[in-house]
Coordinates of C-alpha atoms and ligand atoms in Angstrom, one line a residue:
M1 CA -15.3 -10.9 8.4
T2 CA -13.2 -8.4 6.4
E3 CA -10.9 -10.4 4.2
L4 CA -9.1 -7.6 2.3
A5 CA -6.6 -5.1 3.7
I6 CA -5.1 -2.1 2.0
I7 CA -1.8 -0.8 3.3
G8 CA -1.4 2.8 2.2
G9 CA 2.1 4.2 1.7
T10 CA 3.4 7.7 1.2
G11 CA 0.6 9.9 -0.1
L12 CA -2.1 7.4 0.9
T13 CA -2.7 8.0 4.6
S14 CA -6.5 7.8 4.1
L15 CA -8.7 6.2 1.5
K16 CA -11.1 8.6 -0.2
G17 CA -14.5 6.9 -0.6
L18 CA -14.0 4.7 2.4
E19 CA -17.1 4.7 4.6
I20 CA -15.5 4.2 8.0
T21 CA -17.4 1.8 10.3
R22 CA -14.9 1.4 13.1
R23 CA -11.3 1.8 14.2
E24 CA -9.6 -1.0 15.9
V25 CA -6.5 -0.8 18.1
V26 CA -4.8 -4.2 18.0
H27 CA -2.3 -5.1 20.7
T28 CA 0.4 -7.4 19.3
P29 CA 3.2 -9.4 20.8
Y30 CA 5.6 -7.3 18.6
G31 CA 4.6 -3.9 19.9
E32 CA 2.5 -1.1 18.3
T33 CA 1.2 -1.0 14.8
S34 CA 1.5 2.1 12.7
G35 CA -2.0 3.1 13.9
P36 CA -5.4 1.7 14.5
L37 CA -6.9 -0.5 11.8
T38 CA -9.6 1.4 9.9
H39 CA -12.5 -0.8 9.0
G40 CA -15.0 0.3 6.4
I41 CA -16.8 -0.1 3.2
L42 CA -15.0 0.8 0.0
Y43 CA -17.1 0.8 -3.2
G44 CA -19.5 -1.7 -1.7
K45 CA -16.9 -4.1 -0.2
E46 CA -15.6 -4.4 3.3
V47 CA -11.9 -3.5 3.7
V48 CA -9.4 -2.8 6.4
F49 CA -7.1 0.1 5.9
L50 CA -3.8 0.8 7.6
A51 CA -1.4 3.7 6.9
R52 CA 2.1 2.2 6.9
H53 CA 3.8 5.4 7.9
G54 CA 1.1 6.3 10.5
Y55 CA -2.0 8.5 9.8
G56 CA 0.1 11.6 10.2
H57 CA 2.9 10.2 8.0
T58 CA 5.5 10.4 10.8
I59 CA 7.1 6.9 10.8
P60 CA 10.1 6.5 8.5
P61 CA 10.6 3.3 6.5
H62 CA 13.3 1.8 8.8
K63 CA 11.2 2.5 11.9
I64 CA 7.9 0.9 10.7
N65 CA 6.9 -2.0 12.9
Y66 CA 6.2 -4.4 10.0
R67 CA 5.7 -7.4 12.2
A68 CA 3.0 -5.6 14.3
N69 CA 1.3 -4.3 11.2
I70 CA 1.1 -7.7 9.4
W71 CA 0.3 -9.6 12.6
S72 CA -2.6 -7.2 13.4
L73 CA -4.1 -7.7 10.0
Q74 CA -4.0 -11.4 10.2
R75 CA -5.4 -11.3 13.7
T76 CA -8.4 -9.3 12.5
G77 CA -9.2 -12.0 9.9
V78 CA -7.6 -10.5 6.8
K79 CA -6.6 -13.0 4.1
K80 CA -5.4 -10.7 1.3
V81 CA -3.3 -7.6 1.4
I82 CA -2.9 -5.0 -1.3
A83 CA 0.2 -2.9 -0.5
V84 CA 0.5 0.5 -2.1
A85 CA 4.0 2.0 -2.2
A86 CA 5.8 4.9 -3.8
V87 CA 8.9 3.9 -5.7
G88 CA 11.6 5.4 -7.9
G89 CA 12.0 4.1 -11.5
I90 CA 15.2 2.3 -12.6
R91 CA 14.2 0.5 -15.8
D92 CA 13.6 2.6 -18.9
D93 CA 9.8 2.0 -18.9
M94 CA 9.4 2.9 -15.2
S95 CA 8.7 6.6 -15.8
P96 CA 7.2 8.8 -13.1
G97 CA 3.4 8.9 -13.2
R98 CA 3.0 5.2 -14.2
L99 CA 1.9 2.4 -11.9
A100 CA 3.8 -0.8 -11.6
I101 CA 2.8 -4.3 -10.4
P102 CA 6.1 -5.9 -9.4
D103 CA 6.6 -9.7 -9.7
Q104 CA 9.9 -10.1 -7.8
I105 CA 11.9 -8.6 -5.0
I106 CA 15.5 -8.1 -4.0
D107 CA 16.0 -7.2 -0.4
Y108 CA 18.8 -4.7 0.4
T109 CA 17.5 -3.7 3.8
W110 CA 19.3 -4.6 7.0
S111 CA 18.7 -4.8 10.7
R112 CA 14.9 -4.8 10.4
K113 CA 12.9 -7.3 12.4
N114 CA 12.2 -9.5 9.4
T115 CA 10.6 -12.8 10.7
F116 CA 8.0 -14.1 13.1
F117 CA 10.0 -17.4 13.3
E118 CA 12.7 -16.6 15.8
D119 CA 11.7 -17.3 19.4
G120 CA 10.1 -20.3 21.0
L121 CA 10.3 -22.4 17.9
V122 CA 9.4 -26.1 18.0
Q123 CA 11.4 -26.4 14.8
V124 CA 13.4 -24.1 12.6
T125 CA 11.1 -22.8 9.9
H126 CA 11.8 -21.6 6.3
V127 CA 9.0 -20.4 4.2
D128 CA 9.0 -20.6 0.4
F129 CA 9.5 -17.2 -1.2
T130 CA 10.2 -18.2 -4.8
N131 CA 7.4 -16.0 -6.0
P132 CA 7.1 -13.3 -3.4
Y133 CA 3.8 -11.8 -4.7
D134 CA 0.5 -13.7 -4.9
E135 CA -0.1 -14.2 -8.6
E136 CA -3.9 -14.1 -8.4
L137 CA -3.9 -10.7 -6.6
R138 CA -1.2 -9.4 -9.0
Q139 CA -3.5 -10.4 -12.0
L140 CA -6.4 -8.7 -10.3
L141 CA -4.4 -5.5 -10.1
I142 CA -3.1 -5.9 -13.7
Q143 CA -6.6 -6.5 -15.1
G144 CA -7.9 -3.6 -13.0
C145 CA -5.3 -1.3 -14.6
R146 CA -6.3 -2.5 -18.0
S147 CA -10.0 -2.0 -17.5
A148 CA -9.5 1.4 -16.0
H149 CA -7.2 2.4 -18.8
L150 CA -4.4 3.1 -16.3
D151 CA -0.9 3.1 -17.7
A152 CA 0.9 0.3 -15.8
C153 CA 4.1 -1.8 -16.0
E154 CA 2.9 -5.3 -15.4
D155 CA 6.2 -6.8 -14.1
G156 CA 9.5 -5.8 -12.6
T157 CA 11.7 -6.5 -9.7
Y158 CA 11.3 -4.3 -6.6
G159 CA 14.6 -3.5 -4.9
A160 CA 14.0 -2.7 -1.3
T161 CA 16.5 -0.3 0.2
Q162 CA 17.1 0.7 3.8
G163 CA 16.5 4.5 3.6
P164 CA 15.6 6.9 4.8
R165 CA 18.1 8.6 2.4
L166 CA 17.7 8.1 -1.3
E167 CA 20.4 6.0 -3.2
T168 CA 23.6 7.1 -4.9
T169 CA 23.9 6.7 -8.7
A170 CA 26.4 3.9 -8.1
E171 CA 23.9 2.1 -5.9
I172 CA 21.2 2.4 -8.5
N173 CA 23.7 1.2 -11.2
R174 CA 24.4 -1.9 -9.1
M175 CA 20.7 -2.5 -8.5
E176 CA 20.1 -2.2 -12.3
R177 CA 22.8 -4.8 -12.9
D178 CA 21.1 -7.0 -10.3
G179 CA 17.9 -6.8 -12.3
C180 CA 15.9 -4.3 -10.3
A181 CA 13.3 -2.3 -12.2
M182 CA 12.2 0.0 -9.3
V183 CA 13.4 1.0 -5.9
G184 CA 11.5 1.6 -2.7
M185 CA 12.1 1.5 1.0
T186 CA 9.1 -0.4 2.4
G187 CA 8.6 -3.6 0.3
M188 CA 10.6 -5.7 2.7
P189 CA 10.2 -7.2 5.2
E190 CA 6.5 -6.5 4.7
A191 CA 6.1 -9.0 1.8
A192 CA 8.0 -11.8 3.6
L193 CA 6.1 -11.4 6.8
A194 CA 2.9 -11.6 5.0
R195 CA 4.1 -14.9 3.4
E196 CA 5.1 -16.2 6.9
L197 CA 1.5 -15.7 8.0
D198 CA 0.0 -17.2 4.8
L199 CA -1.5 -13.9 3.7
H200 CA -2.0 -13.3 -0.1
Y201 CA 0.0 -10.2 -0.8
A202 CA 0.6 -8.0 -3.9
T203 CA 2.0 -4.5 -4.4
C204 CA 0.7 -1.7 -6.5
A205 CA 3.7 0.6 -6.9
V206 CA 3.4 4.2 -7.8
L207 CA 6.4 5.6 -9.7
V208 CA 7.0 9.0 -8.3
N209 CA 10.6 9.9 -9.5
W210 CA 13.4 8.6 -11.6
A211 CA 15.9 6.8 -9.3
A212 CA 19.3 8.5 -8.7
G213 CA 21.2 9.1 -11.9
R214 CA 18.2 8.1 -14.1
G215 CA 16.0 10.5 -16.2
D216 CA 17.9 13.7 -16.7
G217 CA 20.4 12.6 -14.1
G218 CA 19.9 15.6 -11.9
I219 CA 19.3 15.6 -8.1
I220 CA 15.9 14.3 -6.9
K221 CA 13.7 17.2 -5.9
M222 CA 11.1 16.6 -3.2
E223 CA 8.6 19.0 -4.9
D224 CA 8.7 16.9 -8.0
I225 CA 8.1 13.8 -5.9
Q226 CA 5.1 15.4 -4.1
A227 CA 3.4 16.3 -7.4
S228 CA 3.8 12.8 -8.8
I229 CA 2.6 11.3 -5.5
K230 CA -0.6 13.2 -5.8
T231 CA -1.5 12.2 -9.3
G232 CA -0.2 8.6 -8.7
M233 CA -2.4 8.1 -5.7
D234 CA -5.4 9.4 -7.6
K235 CA -4.7 6.6 -10.1
V236 CA -4.6 4.1 -7.2
R237 CA -8.0 5.2 -6.1
T238 CA -9.4 4.7 -9.6
L239 CA -7.8 1.3 -9.7
L240 CA -9.3 0.3 -6.3
E241 CA -12.7 1.4 -7.5
H242 CA -12.3 -0.9 -10.5
I243 CA -11.1 -4.0 -8.7
M244 CA -13.4 -3.9 -5.7
P245 CA -16.3 -5.7 -7.4
Q246 CA -14.0 -8.6 -8.2
V247 CA -12.5 -8.9 -4.7
Ligands
HPA301 N1 14.4 5.4 -3.8 C1 14.0 4.7 -2.8 N2 12.7 4.8 -2.4 C2 11.9 5.6 -3.1 C3 12.3 6.4 -4.2 C4 13.7 6.3 -4.6 O1 14.1 6.9 -5.5 N3 11.2 7.1 -4.6 C5 10.2 6.7 -3.8 N4 10.6 5.9 -2.9

């Protein structure tokens, strides 16, 4: 059974090097997933891949069916999830082009379906989320970056915003005061749903721009983001190649 899933974000709608063995459409009680699960072999290891925004990159962050995605992965037998996500840099060391392995989350999203524990409960359920990311998987990513000589920030709080618009400078200033090192739109509720289903989950963030009001303080240009996404995702592929033997 395939135990590892990779959820690809913006710029990672397919996995180069994945020898596809089958595609699986999973029907879930929560509606449709972002697409069929792609099963295959990546650098000698079985993995399942899912493109979070859909294979044609058409689903915006607030419209992603996070519950269906996470439920489908668990249903197919997955135990560990590596989530890849493009983010903007807030903290000084979070410059575009680097990778970051966050260790904490602050959730600023709203009105997303963010729990499996709401209907038909025998008892009200609260999961522990003190450490939102699985430390063993995080260390695997960190060691992989070190051994592949990839420049990576090894900690940092991921601030999850609602999107799809980018933030104002004042919002980023507030997030910085809160302790956020990076900002993205898809980190939540994905991480919390994974925890609810006992999946080991960690994120490899790809810094693709300075957050609003950071860097030179100018407006954020999509062309610049696109260029950083491409180089960043090439780094993610290198990282995956390095960690697969240890998975
Ligand atoms: N803000 C929110 N999400 C993002 C950003 C950003 O600056 N860059 C990439 N995803």
